[in-house]
């Protein structure tokens, strides 16, 4: 019979450890999600910030419907308690952890009463079996309650709720305003760059016109030279060779 008390306590402590671990991991996941969501330098996937993104979206929608008349603390608390840890609801996991802790205490009390009422002469390592099992159950019970005090799930939950509430009420509006301001600055920079490009293109167009004008002037000069050359070709001496021209010049000198 006393063995059953030990087996029951072992089963309860395993279930308790699993439930506490699930809750602790859930809180750590939300806390990490908040940090990633707020860190602008870190790449974030939709899955990593899904919790905070959905929370912000639902809060803003409800706030819009109720014209801002909404209690952020109640909203966040309800969201956390209705959240799911795997296939289980958070509330059920938290209640199970609390009930398992008290069930272990109940098993220990029943074990102590049973040992008091029923004598057991079985010995294990020269120690009475009932006292040995009662001692083991006592150690399990003390360890469990100490662990619950150290982890302090309630404190973690309240702290998490406070952080989310502060973000929704204060930081989110500030970040939205800051983002809108940065967006305006980026748009202004784009407009400035566009104007610079337009001015640069206009100057290049004027330069092209000047180059075209100079080119036309050069063409005119070439045409004039060609016309002069052509007119020279049509003179009365145009058919003479160079030697004949020299002889003609000598004759003119002799005269």
PDB file of C-alpha atoms in Angstrom:
ATOM      1  CA  UNK A   1       0.000   0.000   0.000  1.00  0.00           C
ATOM      2  CA  UNK A   2       2.731   2.469   0.929  1.00  0.00           C
ATOM      3  CA  UNK A   3       4.343   1.867  -2.475  1.00  0.00           C
ATOM      4  CA  UNK A   4       1.219   3.349  -4.087  1.00  0.00           C
ATOM      5  CA  UNK A   5       1.819   6.650  -2.285  1.00  0.00           C
ATOM      6  CA  UNK A   6       5.304   6.851  -3.769  1.00  0.00           C
ATOM      7  CA  UNK A   7       4.116   5.914  -7.273  1.00  0.00           C
ATOM      8  CA  UNK A   8       1.288   8.463  -7.080  1.00  0.00           C
ATOM      9  CA  UNK A   9       3.657  11.213  -5.976  1.00  0.00           C
ATOM     10  CA  UNK A  10       6.148  10.390  -8.733  1.00  0.00           C
ATOM     11  CA  UNK A  11       3.386  10.597 -11.361  1.00  0.00           C
ATOM     12  CA  UNK A  12       2.146  13.883  -9.912  1.00  0.00           C
ATOM     13  CA  UNK A  13       5.606  15.445  -9.787  1.00  0.00           C
ATOM     14  CA  UNK A  14       6.294  14.441 -13.406  1.00  0.00           C
ATOM     15  CA  UNK A  15       3.010  16.012 -14.559  1.00  0.00           C
ATOM     16  CA  UNK A  16       3.715  19.096 -12.441  1.00  0.00           C
ATOM     17  CA  UNK A  17       7.199  19.489 -13.921  1.00  0.00           C
ATOM     18  CA  UNK A  18       5.833  19.170 -17.453  1.00  0.00           C
ATOM     19  CA  UNK A  19       3.109  21.763 -16.876  1.00  0.00           C
ATOM     20  CA  UNK A  20       5.516  24.233 -15.235  1.00  0.00           C
ATOM     21  CA  UNK A  21       8.002  23.734 -18.059  1.00  0.00           C
ATOM     22  CA  UNK A  22       5.269  24.367 -20.654  1.00  0.00           C
ATOM     23  CA  UNK A  23       4.200  27.588 -18.923  1.00  0.00           C
ATOM     24  CA  UNK A  24       7.778  28.790 -18.510  1.00  0.00           C
ATOM     25  CA  UNK A  25       8.589  28.132 -22.174  1.00  0.00           C
ATOM     26  CA  UNK A  26       5.400  29.914 -23.212  1.00  0.00           C
ATOM     27  CA  UNK A  27       6.336  33.035 -21.232  1.00  0.00           C
ATOM     28  CA  UNK A  28       9.898  32.964 -22.561  1.00  0.00           C
ATOM     29  CA  UNK A  29       8.544  32.717 -26.099  1.00  0.00           C
ATOM     30  CA  UNK A  30       6.330  35.775 -25.625  1.00  0.00           C
ATOM     31  CA  UNK A  31       9.134  37.721 -23.964  1.00  0.00           C
ATOM     32  CA  UNK A  32      11.521  36.864 -26.811  1.00  0.00           C
ATOM     33  CA  UNK A  33       8.831  37.827 -29.317  1.00  0.00           C
ATOM     34  CA  UNK A  34       8.493  41.273 -27.685  1.00  0.00           C
ATOM     35  CA  UNK A  35      12.255  41.852 -27.791  1.00  0.00           C
ATOM     36  CA  UNK A  36      12.506  40.821 -31.446  1.00  0.00           C
ATOM     37  CA  UNK A  37       9.473  42.917 -32.356  1.00  0.00           C
ATOM     38  CA  UNK A  38      10.983  46.027 -30.742  1.00  0.00           C
ATOM     39  CA  UNK A  39      14.488  45.519 -32.151  1.00  0.00           C
ATOM     40  CA  UNK A  40      14.590  47.317 -35.506  1.00  0.00           C
ATOM     41  CA  UNK A  41      18.075  46.006 -36.319  1.00  0.00           C
ATOM     42  CA  UNK A  42      17.069  42.335 -36.239  1.00  0.00           C
ATOM     43  CA  UNK A  43      15.390  40.576 -39.153  1.00  0.00           C
ATOM     44  CA  UNK A  44      12.076  39.178 -37.991  1.00  0.00           C
ATOM     45  CA  UNK A  45       9.846  36.647 -39.700  1.00  0.00           C
ATOM     46  CA  UNK A  46       6.056  36.743 -39.380  1.00  0.00           C
ATOM     47  CA  UNK A  47       6.143  33.579 -37.270  1.00  0.00           C
ATOM     48  CA  UNK A  48       8.584  35.049 -34.738  1.00  0.00           C
ATOM     49  CA  UNK A  49       6.475  38.148 -34.052  1.00  0.00           C
ATOM     50  CA  UNK A  50       3.066  36.579 -34.631  1.00  0.00           C
ATOM     51  CA  UNK A  51       1.995  36.844 -30.975  1.00  0.00           C
ATOM     52  CA  UNK A  52       2.724  40.557 -30.601  1.00  0.00           C
ATOM     53  CA  UNK A  53       1.486  41.387 -34.109  1.00  0.00           C
ATOM     54  CA  UNK A  54      -1.899  39.759 -33.471  1.00  0.00           C
ATOM     55  CA  UNK A  55      -2.116  41.355 -30.033  1.00  0.00           C
ATOM     56  CA  UNK A  56      -1.460  44.856 -31.401  1.00  0.00           C
ATOM     57  CA  UNK A  57      -3.886  44.363 -34.285  1.00  0.00           C
ATOM     58  CA  UNK A  58      -6.723  43.127 -32.059  1.00  0.00           C
ATOM     59  CA  UNK A  59      -6.111  45.852 -29.474  1.00  0.00           C
ATOM     60  CA  UNK A  60      -6.212  48.640 -32.076  1.00  0.00           C
ATOM     61  CA  UNK A  61      -9.330  47.251 -33.714  1.00  0.00           C
ATOM     62  CA  UNK A  62     -11.164  46.943 -30.398  1.00  0.00           C
ATOM     63  CA  UNK A  63      -9.925  50.366 -29.315  1.00  0.00           C
ATOM     64  CA  UNK A  64     -11.265  51.864 -32.548  1.00  0.00           C
ATOM     65  CA  UNK A  65     -14.660  50.201 -32.090  1.00  0.00           C
ATOM     66  CA  UNK A  66     -14.924  51.412 -28.479  1.00  0.00           C
ATOM     67  CA  UNK A  67     -13.474  54.867 -29.251  1.00  0.00           C
ATOM     68  CA  UNK A  68     -10.411  54.221 -27.109  1.00  0.00           C
ATOM     69  CA  UNK A  69     -12.468  53.199 -24.063  1.00  0.00           C
ATOM     70  CA  UNK A  70     -10.649  49.929 -23.366  1.00  0.00           C
ATOM     71  CA  UNK A  71      -8.719  48.581 -20.383  1.00  0.00           C
ATOM     72  CA  UNK A  72      -5.354  47.380 -21.704  1.00  0.00           C
ATOM     73  CA  UNK A  73      -4.630  45.297 -18.592  1.00  0.00           C
ATOM     74  CA  UNK A  74      -7.857  43.307 -18.855  1.00  0.00           C
ATOM     75  CA  UNK A  75      -7.395  42.937 -22.609  1.00  0.00           C
ATOM     76  CA  UNK A  76      -3.850  41.543 -22.304  1.00  0.00           C
ATOM     77  CA  UNK A  77      -4.735  39.288 -19.363  1.00  0.00           C
ATOM     78  CA  UNK A  78      -7.646  37.765 -21.276  1.00  0.00           C
ATOM     79  CA  UNK A  79      -5.471  37.218 -24.335  1.00  0.00           C
ATOM     80  CA  UNK A  80      -2.792  35.417 -22.320  1.00  0.00           C
ATOM     81  CA  UNK A  81      -5.269  33.242 -20.446  1.00  0.00           C
ATOM     82  CA  UNK A  82      -7.032  32.287 -23.677  1.00  0.00           C
ATOM     83  CA  UNK A  83      -3.758  31.544 -25.455  1.00  0.00           C
ATOM     84  CA  UNK A  84      -2.864  27.964 -26.279  1.00  0.00           C
ATOM     85  CA  UNK A  85       0.232  26.074 -25.219  1.00  0.00           C
ATOM     86  CA  UNK A  86       0.443  23.380 -27.835  1.00  0.00           C
ATOM     87  CA  UNK A  87      -2.976  21.720 -27.848  1.00  0.00           C
ATOM     88  CA  UNK A  88      -3.878  22.940 -24.348  1.00  0.00           C
ATOM     89  CA  UNK A  89      -5.292  26.245 -23.171  1.00  0.00           C
ATOM     90  CA  UNK A  90      -2.989  28.248 -20.936  1.00  0.00           C
ATOM     91  CA  UNK A  91      -5.611  28.492 -18.182  1.00  0.00           C
ATOM     92  CA  UNK A  92      -5.999  24.712 -18.012  1.00  0.00           C
ATOM     93  CA  UNK A  93      -2.237  24.151 -17.847  1.00  0.00           C
ATOM     94  CA  UNK A  94      -1.844  26.755 -15.089  1.00  0.00           C
ATOM     95  CA  UNK A  95      -4.738  25.327 -13.079  1.00  0.00           C
ATOM     96  CA  UNK A  96      -3.383  21.811 -13.517  1.00  0.00           C
ATOM     97  CA  UNK A  97       0.033  22.868 -12.160  1.00  0.00           C
ATOM     98  CA  UNK A  98      -1.613  24.464  -9.124  1.00  0.00           C
ATOM     99  CA  UNK A  99      -3.868  21.483  -8.451  1.00  0.00           C
ATOM    100  CA  UNK A 100      -1.035  18.963  -8.864  1.00  0.00           C
ATOM    101  CA  UNK A 101       0.991  20.771  -6.225  1.00  0.00           C
ATOM    102  CA  UNK A 102      -1.829  20.510  -3.694  1.00  0.00           C
ATOM    103  CA  UNK A 103      -2.515  16.912  -4.694  1.00  0.00           C
ATOM    104  CA  UNK A 104       1.077  16.044  -3.784  1.00  0.00           C
ATOM    105  CA  UNK A 105       0.534  17.650  -0.399  1.00  0.00           C
ATOM    106  CA  UNK A 106      -2.661  15.621   0.013  1.00  0.00           C
ATOM    107  CA  UNK A 107      -0.833  12.387  -0.881  1.00  0.00           C
ATOM    108  CA  UNK A 108       1.838  13.170   1.691  1.00  0.00           C
ATOM    109  CA  UNK A 109      -0.764  13.824   4.408  1.00  0.00           C
ATOM    110  CA  UNK A 110      -2.635  10.599   3.613  1.00  0.00           C
ATOM    111  CA  UNK A 111       0.683   8.738   3.615  1.00  0.00           C
ATOM    112  CA  UNK A 112       1.540  10.138   7.047  1.00  0.00           C
ATOM    113  CA  UNK A 113      -1.906   9.231   8.439  1.00  0.00           C
ATOM    114  CA  UNK A 114      -1.646   5.726   6.978  1.00  0.00           C
ATOM    115  CA  UNK A 115       1.777   5.191   8.558  1.00  0.00           C
ATOM    116  CA  UNK A 116       0.418   6.357  11.886  1.00  0.00           C
ATOM    117  CA  UNK A 117      -2.577   4.020  11.776  1.00  0.00           C
ATOM    118  CA  UNK A 118      -0.991   0.958  10.164  1.00  0.00           C
ATOM    119  CA  UNK A 119       2.158  -0.713  11.381  1.00  0.00           C
ATOM    120  CA  UNK A 120       4.608  -1.968   8.780  1.00  0.00           C
ATOM    121  CA  UNK A 121       7.595  -4.021   9.807  1.00  0.00           C
ATOM    122  CA  UNK A 122       9.142  -4.263   6.335  1.00  0.00           C
ATOM    123  CA  UNK A 123      12.741  -3.075   6.279  1.00  0.00           C
ATOM    124  CA  UNK A 124      14.736  -1.561   3.414  1.00  0.00           C
ATOM    125  CA  UNK A 125      18.412  -0.802   4.135  1.00  0.00           C
ATOM    126  CA  UNK A 126      17.590  -1.335   7.808  1.00  0.00           C
ATOM    127  CA  UNK A 127      14.903   1.371   7.573  1.00  0.00           C
ATOM    128  CA  UNK A 128      11.175   0.761   7.882  1.00  0.00           C
ATOM    129  CA  UNK A 129       9.621   0.893   4.403  1.00  0.00           C
ATOM    130  CA  UNK A 130       6.692   3.122   5.382  1.00  0.00           C
ATOM    131  CA  UNK A 131       9.005   5.709   6.963  1.00  0.00           C
ATOM    132  CA  UNK A 132      11.350   5.572   3.956  1.00  0.00           C
ATOM    133  CA  UNK A 133       8.530   6.222   1.491  1.00  0.00           C
ATOM    134  CA  UNK A 134       7.100   8.964   3.694  1.00  0.00           C
ATOM    135  CA  UNK A 135      10.532  10.597   3.754  1.00  0.00           C
ATOM    136  CA  UNK A 136      10.869  10.378  -0.040  1.00  0.00           C
ATOM    137  CA  UNK A 137       7.395  11.850  -0.501  1.00  0.00           C
ATOM    138  CA  UNK A 138       8.311  14.622   1.923  1.00  0.00           C
ATOM    139  CA  UNK A 139      11.457  15.440  -0.066  1.00  0.00           C
ATOM    140  CA  UNK A 140       9.427  15.498  -3.293  1.00  0.00           C
ATOM    141  CA  UNK A 141       6.863  17.796  -1.694  1.00  0.00           C
ATOM    142  CA  UNK A 142       9.445  20.241  -0.317  1.00  0.00           C
ATOM    143  CA  UNK A 143      11.297  20.300  -3.651  1.00  0.00           C
ATOM    144  CA  UNK A 144       8.084  20.978  -5.547  1.00  0.00           C
ATOM    145  CA  UNK A 145       6.991  23.868  -3.323  1.00  0.00           C
ATOM    146  CA  UNK A 146      10.501  25.333  -3.332  1.00  0.00           C
ATOM    147  CA  UNK A 147      10.578  25.119  -7.112  1.00  0.00           C
ATOM    148  CA  UNK A 148       7.224  26.876  -7.370  1.00  0.00           C
ATOM    149  CA  UNK A 149       8.516  29.697  -5.158  1.00  0.00           C
ATOM    150  CA  UNK A 150      11.721  30.089  -7.191  1.00  0.00           C
ATOM    151  CA  UNK A 151      10.015  30.027 -10.582  1.00  0.00           C
ATOM    152  CA  UNK A 152       7.100  32.168  -9.370  1.00  0.00           C
ATOM    153  CA  UNK A 153       4.910  31.707 -12.418  1.00  0.00           C
ATOM    154  CA  UNK A 154       2.382  34.255 -11.171  1.00  0.00           C
ATOM    155  CA  UNK A 155       5.063  36.951 -10.932  1.00  0.00           C
ATOM    156  CA  UNK A 156       6.301  36.162 -14.444  1.00  0.00           C
ATOM    157  CA  UNK A 157       2.787  36.365 -15.813  1.00  0.00           C
ATOM    158  CA  UNK A 158       2.084  39.707 -14.117  1.00  0.00           C
ATOM    159  CA  UNK A 159       5.395  41.111 -15.366  1.00  0.00           C
ATOM    160  CA  UNK A 160       4.666  39.938 -18.895  1.00  0.00           C
ATOM    161  CA  UNK A 161       1.193  41.460 -18.797  1.00  0.00           C
ATOM    162  CA  UNK A 162       2.653  44.754 -17.560  1.00  0.00           C
ATOM    163  CA  UNK A 163       5.220  44.827 -20.388  1.00  0.00           C
ATOM    164  CA  UNK A 164       2.585  44.131 -23.029  1.00  0.00           C
ATOM    165  CA  UNK A 165       0.220  46.689 -21.528  1.00  0.00           C
ATOM    166  CA  UNK A 166       2.962  49.333 -21.484  1.00  0.00           C
ATOM    167  CA  UNK A 167       3.806  48.601 -25.101  1.00  0.00           C
ATOM    168  CA  UNK A 168       0.199  48.825 -26.283  1.00  0.00           C
ATOM    169  CA  UNK A 169      -0.610  52.011 -24.367  1.00  0.00           C
ATOM    170  CA  UNK A 170       2.663  53.951 -24.622  1.00  0.00           C
ATOM    171  CA  UNK A 171       5.402  52.573 -26.857  1.00  0.00           C
ATOM    172  CA  UNK A 172       3.246  51.551 -29.813  1.00  0.00           C
ATOM    173  CA  UNK A 173       1.802  55.037 -30.399  1.00  0.00           C
ATOM    174  CA  UNK A 174       5.276  56.543 -30.073  1.00  0.00           C
ATOM    175  CA  UNK A 175       6.720  54.084 -32.586  1.00  0.00           C
ATOM    176  CA  UNK A 176       3.870  54.748 -35.022  1.00  0.00           C
ATOM    177  CA  UNK A 177       4.487  58.510 -34.809  1.00  0.00           C
ATOM    178  CA  UNK A 178       8.227  57.962 -35.220  1.00  0.00           C
ATOM    179  CA  UNK A 179       7.672  55.692 -38.216  1.00  0.00           C
ATOM    180  CA  UNK A 180       5.373  58.251 -39.868  1.00  0.00           C
ATOM    181  CA  UNK A 181       7.994  60.951 -39.342  1.00  0.00           C
ATOM    182  CA  UNK A 182      10.718  58.764 -40.855  1.00  0.00           C
ATOM    183  CA  UNK A 183       8.411  58.008 -43.777  1.00  0.00           C
ATOM    184  CA  UNK A 184       7.870  61.739 -44.403  1.00  0.00           C
ATOM    185  CA  UNK A 185      11.629  62.321 -44.317  1.00  0.00           C
ATOM    186  CA  UNK A 186      12.210  59.504 -46.814  1.00  0.00           C
ATOM    187  CA  UNK A 187       9.536  60.942 -49.131  1.00  0.00           C
ATOM    188  CA  UNK A 188      11.095  64.411 -48.902  1.00  0.00           C
ATOM    189  CA  UNK A 189      14.503  62.959 -49.732  1.00  0.00           C
ATOM    190  CA  UNK A 190      13.007  61.227 -52.764  1.00  0.00           C
ATOM    191  CA  UNK A 191      11.453  64.513 -53.943  1.00  0.00           C
ATOM    192  CA  UNK A 192      14.768  66.338 -53.447  1.00  0.00           C
ATOM    193  CA  UNK A 193      16.646  63.694 -55.439  1.00  0.00           C
ATOM    194  CA  UNK A 194      14.001  63.890 -58.170  1.00  0.00           C
ATOM    195  CA  UNK A 195      14.392  67.682 -58.411  1.00  0.00           C
ATOM    196  CA  UNK A 196      18.189  67.318 -58.539  1.00  0.00           C
ATOM    197  CA  UNK A 197      17.868  64.844 -61.402  1.00  0.00           C
ATOM    198  CA  UNK A 198      15.508  67.175 -63.283  1.00  0.00           C
ATOM    199  CA  UNK A 199      17.918  70.110 -62.879  1.00  0.00           C
ATOM    200  CA  UNK A 200      20.852  67.952 -63.987  1.00  0.00           C
ATOM    201  CA  UNK A 201      18.941  66.741 -67.046  1.00  0.00           C
ATOM    202  CA  UNK A 202      17.988  70.327 -67.930  1.00  0.00           C
ATOM    203  CA  UNK A 203      21.616  71.424 -67.754  1.00  0.00           C
ATOM    204  CA  UNK A 204      22.649  68.508 -69.929  1.00  0.00           C
ATOM    205  CA  UNK A 205      19.973  69.522 -72.448  1.00  0.00           C
ATOM    206  CA  UNK A 206      21.295  73.103 -72.580  1.00  0.00           C
ATOM    207  CA  UNK A 207      24.822  71.758 -73.066  1.00  0.00           C
ATOM    208  CA  UNK A 208      23.655  69.615 -75.949  1.00  0.00           C
ATOM    209  CA  UNK A 209      22.022  72.641 -77.605  1.00  0.00           C
ATOM    210  CA  UNK A 210      25.285  74.624 -77.301  1.00  0.00           C
ATOM    211  CA  UNK A 211      27.264  71.745 -78.752  1.00  0.00           C
ATOM    212  CA  UNK A 212      24.799  71.481 -81.611  1.00  0.00           C
ATOM    213  CA  UNK A 213      25.142  75.212 -82.293  1.00  0.00           C
ATOM    214  CA  UNK A 214      28.944  74.973 -82.363  1.00  0.00           C
ATOM    215  CA  UNK A 215      28.712  72.001 -84.666  1.00  0.00           C
ATOM    216  CA  UNK A 216      26.456  73.938 -87.041  1.00  0.00           C
ATOM    217  CA  UNK A 217      28.922  76.844 -87.045  1.00  0.00           C
ATOM    218  CA  UNK A 218      31.751  74.510 -87.969  1.00  0.00           C
ATOM    219  CA  UNK A 219      29.677  73.056 -90.779  1.00  0.00           C
ATOM    220  CA  UNK A 220      29.030  76.574 -92.112  1.00  0.00           C
ATOM    221  CA  UNK A 221      32.756  77.349 -92.012  1.00  0.00           C
ATOM    222  CA  UNK A 222      33.525  74.214 -93.965  1.00  0.00           C
ATOM    223  CA  UNK A 223      30.884  75.117 -96.540  1.00  0.00           C
ATOM    224  CA  UNK A 224      32.351  78.620 -96.934  1.00  0.00           C
ATOM    225  CA  UNK A 225      35.832  77.207 -97.454  1.00  0.00           C
ATOM    226  CA  UNK A 226      34.476  74.789-100.019  1.00  0.00           C
ATOM    227  CA  UNK A 227      32.660  77.599-101.822  1.00  0.00           C
ATOM    228  CA  UNK A 228      35.844  79.683-101.888  1.00  0.00           C
ATOM    229  CA  UNK A 229      37.777  76.748-103.227  1.00  0.00           C
ATOM    230  CA  UNK A 230      35.100  76.173-105.810  1.00  0.00           C
ATOM    231  CA  UNK A 231      35.156  79.828-106.875  1.00  0.00           C
ATOM    232  CA  UNK A 232      38.927  79.676-107.214  1.00  0.00           C
ATOM    233  CA  UNK A 233      38.588  76.627-109.387  1.00  0.00           C
ATOM    234  CA  UNK A 234      36.335  78.604-111.766  1.00  0.00           C
ATOM    235  CA  UNK A 235      38.916  81.458-112.369  1.00  0.00           C
ATOM    236  CA  UNK A 236      40.770  81.938-115.738  1.00  0.00           C
ATOM    237  CA  UNK A 237      43.971  80.480-114.315  1.00  0.00           C
ATOM    238  CA  UNK A 238      42.337  77.435-112.837  1.00  0.00           C
ATOM    239  CA  UNK A 239      43.422  75.215-115.791  1.00  0.00           C
ATOM    240  CA  UNK A 240      47.130  76.078-115.442  1.00  0.00           C
ATOM    241  CA  UNK A 241      49.614  73.763-113.820  1.00  0.00           C
ATOM    242  CA  UNK A 242      52.018  74.806-111.134  1.00  0.00           C
ATOM    243  CA  UNK A 243      54.974  75.125-113.564  1.00  0.00           C
ATOM    244  CA  UNK A 244      52.913  77.197-115.951  1.00  0.00           C
ATOM    245  CA  UNK A 245      51.896  79.520-113.162  1.00  0.00           C
ATOM    246  CA  UNK A 246      55.572  79.989-112.176  1.00  0.00           C
ATOM    247  CA  UNK A 247      56.546  80.816-115.759  1.00  0.00           C
ATOM    248  CA  UNK A 248      53.679  83.285-115.985  1.00  0.00           C
ATOM    249  CA  UNK A 249      54.819  85.016-112.819  1.00  0.00           C
ATOM    250  CA  UNK A 250      58.399  85.308-114.165  1.00  0.00           C
ATOM    251  CA  UNK A 251      57.146  86.888-117.374  1.00  0.00           C
ATOM    252  CA  UNK A 252      55.162  89.393-115.369  1.00  0.00           C
ATOM    253  CA  UNK A 253      58.312  90.295-113.447  1.00  0.00           C
ATOM    254  CA  UNK A 254      60.307  90.770-116.667  1.00  0.00           C
ATOM    255  CA  UNK A 255      57.708  93.112-118.003  1.00  0.00           C
TER     256      UNK A 255
END
